[in-house]
CSV table of C-alpha atoms in Angstrom, one decimal:
chain,number,residue,atom,x,y,z
A,1,UNK,CA,102.2,99.2,92.7
A,2,UNK,CA,104.5,98.5,95.5
A,3,UNK,CA,103.0,96.3,98.3
A,4,UNK,CA,104.2,95.5,101.8
A,5,UNK,CA,102.9,92.3,103.3
A,6,UNK,CA,102.9,92.5,107.1
A,7,UNK,CA,102.4,89.4,109.3
A,8,UNK,CA,100.9,88.4,111.6
A,9,UNK,CA,97.8,90.6,111.4
A,10,UNK,CA,96.9,89.9,115.0
A,11,UNK,CA,99.1,88.7,117.9
A,12,UNK,CA,98.0,88.1,121.5
A,13,UNK,CA,100.7,87.1,124.0
A,14,UNK,CA,101.5,87.0,127.7
A,15,UNK,CA,103.7,89.5,129.4
A,16,UNK,CA,107.4,88.4,129.3
A,17,UNK,CA,107.1,86.6,126.0
A,18,UNK,CA,109.1,87.5,122.9
A,19,UNK,CA,107.6,88.2,119.5
A,20,UNK,CA,108.6,89.1,115.9
A,21,UNK,CA,106.6,91.0,113.3
A,22,UNK,CA,107.5,90.7,109.6
A,23,UNK,CA,107.2,93.0,106.7
A,24,UNK,CA,107.9,91.6,103.2
A,25,UNK,CA,107.8,92.9,99.7
A,26,UNK,CA,109.0,92.0,96.2
A,27,UNK,CA,110.0,95.6,95.7
A,28,UNK,CA,113.1,97.5,96.8
A,29,UNK,CA,112.5,100.4,99.2
A,30,UNK,CA,114.8,103.4,99.8
A,31,UNK,CA,113.9,103.3,103.5
A,32,UNK,CA,111.8,101.3,105.9
A,33,UNK,CA,110.0,102.9,108.8
A,34,UNK,CA,108.1,101.4,111.7
A,35,UNK,CA,105.3,103.2,113.4
A,36,UNK,CA,103.2,102.5,116.4
A,37,UNK,CA,99.6,103.6,116.7
A,38,UNK,CA,97.4,103.8,119.8
A,39,UNK,CA,93.6,103.8,119.5
A,40,UNK,CA,92.1,107.1,118.5
A,41,UNK,CA,95.6,108.6,117.7
A,42,UNK,CA,97.8,109.0,114.7
A,43,UNK,CA,100.9,106.8,114.1
A,44,UNK,CA,104.1,107.7,115.8
A,45,UNK,CA,107.5,106.9,114.3
A,46,UNK,CA,109.6,104.3,116.2
A,47,UNK,CA,112.6,103.9,113.8
A,48,UNK,CA,113.8,104.4,110.3
A,49,UNK,CA,116.3,102.0,108.6
A,50,UNK,CA,117.9,102.9,105.3
A,51,UNK,CA,120.9,100.6,104.7
A,52,UNK,CA,120.5,96.9,103.7
A,53,UNK,CA,121.4,94.7,106.6
A,54,UNK,CA,121.0,97.5,109.1
A,55,UNK,CA,120.0,96.6,112.7
A,56,UNK,CA,118.7,99.2,115.2
A,57,UNK,CA,117.8,98.7,118.8
A,58,UNK,CA,115.3,100.8,120.8
A,59,UNK,CA,115.4,99.4,124.4
A,60,UNK,CA,113.6,96.0,124.1
A,61,UNK,CA,112.8,96.5,120.4
A,62,UNK,CA,115.1,95.4,117.6
A,63,UNK,CA,114.6,96.4,114.0
A,64,UNK,CA,116.3,94.8,111.0
A,65,UNK,CA,116.3,95.8,107.3
A,66,UNK,CA,116.9,93.0,104.9
A,67,UNK,CA,120.1,92.9,102.9
A,68,UNK,CA,118.2,93.5,99.6
A,69,UNK,CA,116.1,96.2,101.2
A,70,UNK,CA,112.9,94.3,100.4
A,71,UNK,CA,111.9,93.2,103.9
A,72,UNK,CA,112.2,94.1,107.6
A,73,UNK,CA,111.4,92.7,111.0
A,74,UNK,CA,110.6,94.0,114.4
A,75,UNK,CA,111.5,91.8,117.4
A,76,UNK,CA,110.3,92.6,120.9
A,77,UNK,CA,112.0,91.0,123.9
A,78,UNK,CA,110.1,90.4,127.1
A,79,UNK,CA,106.9,92.2,126.0
A,80,UNK,CA,105.0,94.3,128.4
A,81,UNK,CA,101.4,95.5,128.5
A,82,UNK,CA,102.6,99.0,127.5
A,83,UNK,CA,103.7,97.5,124.2
A,84,UNK,CA,100.1,96.9,123.2
A,85,UNK,CA,99.1,98.7,120.0
A,86,UNK,CA,99.1,98.6,116.2
A,87,UNK,CA,102.5,98.3,114.6
A,88,UNK,CA,102.8,99.5,111.0
A,89,UNK,CA,105.7,99.2,108.6
A,90,UNK,CA,106.1,101.7,105.8
A,91,UNK,CA,108.4,101.7,102.8
A,92,UNK,CA,109.8,104.8,101.2
A,93,UNK,CA,109.1,104.7,97.4
A,94,UNK,CA,111.1,107.6,96.0
A,95,UNK,CA,114.7,108.7,96.3
A,96,UNK,CA,113.9,111.1,99.2
A,97,UNK,CA,111.3,108.8,100.6
A,98,UNK,CA,108.7,111.4,99.5
A,99,UNK,CA,105.9,108.8,99.6
A,100,UNK,CA,105.3,105.9,101.9
A,101,UNK,CA,103.6,102.6,101.3
A,102,UNK,CA,102.2,101.1,104.5
A,103,UNK,CA,101.7,97.5,105.5
A,104,UNK,CA,98.2,96.6,106.8
A,105,UNK,CA,99.5,96.5,110.4
A,106,UNK,CA,99.9,94.1,113.3
A,107,UNK,CA,97.6,94.5,116.2
A,108,UNK,CA,99.6,93.4,119.3
A,109,UNK,CA,97.9,92.7,122.7
A,110,UNK,CA,100.2,91.9,125.6
A,111,UNK,CA,98.2,90.4,128.5
A,112,UNK,CA,99.4,91.0,132.1
B,1,UNK,CA,104.0,123.6,119.4
B,2,UNK,CA,100.7,121.9,118.5
B,3,UNK,CA,102.3,119.7,115.8
B,4,UNK,CA,99.7,118.6,113.2
B,5,UNK,CA,96.1,119.5,114.0
B,6,UNK,CA,93.0,118.3,112.2
B,7,UNK,CA,89.4,119.5,112.3
B,8,UNK,CA,86.8,118.2,112.8
B,9,UNK,CA,87.5,115.1,115.0
B,10,UNK,CA,84.2,113.4,114.1
B,11,UNK,CA,81.7,114.0,111.3
B,12,UNK,CA,78.6,112.3,110.0
B,13,UNK,CA,77.4,113.1,106.4
B,14,UNK,CA,74.6,111.9,104.3
B,15,UNK,CA,75.3,110.5,100.8
B,16,UNK,CA,75.8,113.4,98.4
B,17,UNK,CA,76.8,116.0,100.9
B,18,UNK,CA,80.1,117.8,100.7
B,19,UNK,CA,82.6,118.8,103.3
B,20,UNK,CA,86.2,119.9,103.8
B,21,UNK,CA,88.6,118.4,106.3
B,22,UNK,CA,91.1,120.9,107.6
B,23,UNK,CA,94.8,120.2,108.5
B,24,UNK,CA,97.4,122.6,109.8
B,25,UNK,CA,101.0,122.1,110.9
B,26,UNK,CA,103.2,124.5,112.8
B,27,UNK,CA,106.6,122.8,112.3
B,28,UNK,CA,107.4,124.6,109.1
B,29,UNK,CA,107.4,121.3,107.1
B,30,UNK,CA,107.5,121.4,103.3
B,31,UNK,CA,105.5,118.2,102.5
B,32,UNK,CA,102.0,117.4,103.6
B,33,UNK,CA,99.9,114.2,103.1
B,34,UNK,CA,96.4,112.9,103.4
B,35,UNK,CA,95.7,109.3,104.2
B,36,UNK,CA,92.7,107.2,104.9
B,37,UNK,CA,92.7,104.2,107.2
B,38,UNK,CA,90.2,101.4,106.9
B,39,UNK,CA,90.0,98.2,109.0
B,40,UNK,CA,92.5,95.6,107.7
B,41,UNK,CA,93.7,98.0,105.0
B,42,UNK,CA,96.5,100.0,106.7
B,43,UNK,CA,97.0,103.6,105.6
B,44,UNK,CA,96.5,104.5,102.0
B,45,UNK,CA,97.7,107.8,100.5
B,46,UNK,CA,95.0,109.9,98.9
B,47,UNK,CA,97.0,113.1,97.9
B,48,UNK,CA,100.2,114.7,98.9
B,49,UNK,CA,101.9,118.1,98.5
B,50,UNK,CA,105.7,118.2,98.2
B,51,UNK,CA,105.8,121.9,98.6
B,52,UNK,CA,103.5,125.0,98.7
B,53,UNK,CA,101.7,125.3,95.4
B,54,UNK,CA,102.1,121.7,94.3
B,55,UNK,CA,99.8,118.7,94.8
B,56,UNK,CA,99.9,115.2,93.5
B,57,UNK,CA,97.7,112.1,93.5
B,58,UNK,CA,98.3,109.1,95.7
B,59,UNK,CA,97.0,105.6,95.6
B,60,UNK,CA,93.3,106.4,96.1
B,61,UNK,CA,92.5,109.9,94.9
B,62,UNK,CA,89.1,109.4,93.3
B,63,UNK,CA,86.3,111.3,94.9
B,64,UNK,CA,88.6,113.8,96.6
B,65,UNK,CA,90.2,117.1,95.9
B,66,UNK,CA,92.9,119.0,97.9
B,67,UNK,CA,94.2,122.5,98.3
B,68,UNK,CA,97.6,123.5,99.7
B,69,UNK,CA,96.4,126.9,101.0
B,70,UNK,CA,99.8,127.9,102.2
B,71,UNK,CA,102.8,126.2,103.8
B,72,UNK,CA,100.9,125.5,107.0
B,73,UNK,CA,97.5,124.3,105.7
B,74,UNK,CA,96.4,121.4,103.5
B,75,UNK,CA,92.7,120.7,103.1
B,76,UNK,CA,90.9,117.7,101.8
B,77,UNK,CA,87.5,118.1,100.1
B,78,UNK,CA,84.7,115.6,99.5
B,79,UNK,CA,82.4,117.1,96.8
B,80,UNK,CA,79.7,114.4,97.0
B,81,UNK,CA,80.2,112.0,99.8
B,82,UNK,CA,79.6,108.3,99.3
B,83,UNK,CA,79.3,105.4,101.9
B,84,UNK,CA,82.6,104.0,100.6
B,85,UNK,CA,84.3,107.1,101.9
B,86,UNK,CA,83.5,106.2,105.5
B,87,UNK,CA,86.9,106.0,107.1
B,88,UNK,CA,89.4,107.6,109.4
B,89,UNK,CA,91.4,110.3,107.7
B,90,UNK,CA,94.9,111.3,108.8
B,91,UNK,CA,97.0,114.3,107.8
B,92,UNK,CA,100.8,114.1,108.0
B,93,UNK,CA,103.7,116.4,107.3
B,94,UNK,CA,107.5,116.1,107.0
B,95,UNK,CA,110.7,118.0,106.3
B,96,UNK,CA,112.1,117.5,102.8
B,97,UNK,CA,115.0,115.1,103.1
B,98,UNK,CA,113.9,113.8,106.5
B,99,UNK,CA,112.2,110.4,106.6
B,100,UNK,CA,109.8,110.8,109.5
B,101,UNK,CA,106.2,111.8,108.9
B,102,UNK,CA,104.3,113.4,111.8
B,103,UNK,CA,100.6,112.6,111.9
B,104,UNK,CA,97.6,114.4,113.2
B,105,UNK,CA,95.0,112.8,115.5
B,106,UNK,CA,92.7,111.9,112.7
B,107,UNK,CA,89.1,112.7,111.6
B,108,UNK,CA,86.5,109.9,111.9
B,109,UNK,CA,84.0,110.3,109.0
B,110,UNK,CA,80.8,108.3,108.6
B,111,UNK,CA,78.8,108.6,105.4
B,112,UNK,CA,75.2,107.2,105.7
């Protein structure tokens, strides 16, 4: 069974601070996706990375896929209250990423 | 476009009762998925359907059955509900060959 260890589980910071969320595994994944989930709603995709070493930026969010495709990180610069939510990483387990394995999530609270 | 819809939004069952959770998507996606989300556990795959007419077990299939009624609809049935099945259930869909999964709003199920 492929597992994704996500850390930290909870993060509470002040507006303007930077933060990094990590997603680690001993398994290789064909792709790595990051989702954000608001209370009472389903997850929504933020980004997909597929190449080892790949870095993608989405405004103040930077996503990186490890060279060996076993780990990933999400860095948020100058966090804002609107960034509050549950962040989930998910690894694609088959050639076409037919199935996803999810990390347990990081609950981020950004205080004004 | 409604995207992925799920019914009901909330349900309370007594132990031993049965029920079917309904999911429909209007995006002409080939693949559909059922997940459960428990506190501190992330999302775990129950069953998935890669195409109309096919279904396959995920990580936690015991106690559940599924039906891919047609390309749009994928239902999840609990034949004899147990308190351990208290959870939030999410349906998702995707295009074959595209990484992103689109999620419904979820069904919050409580079994007493």
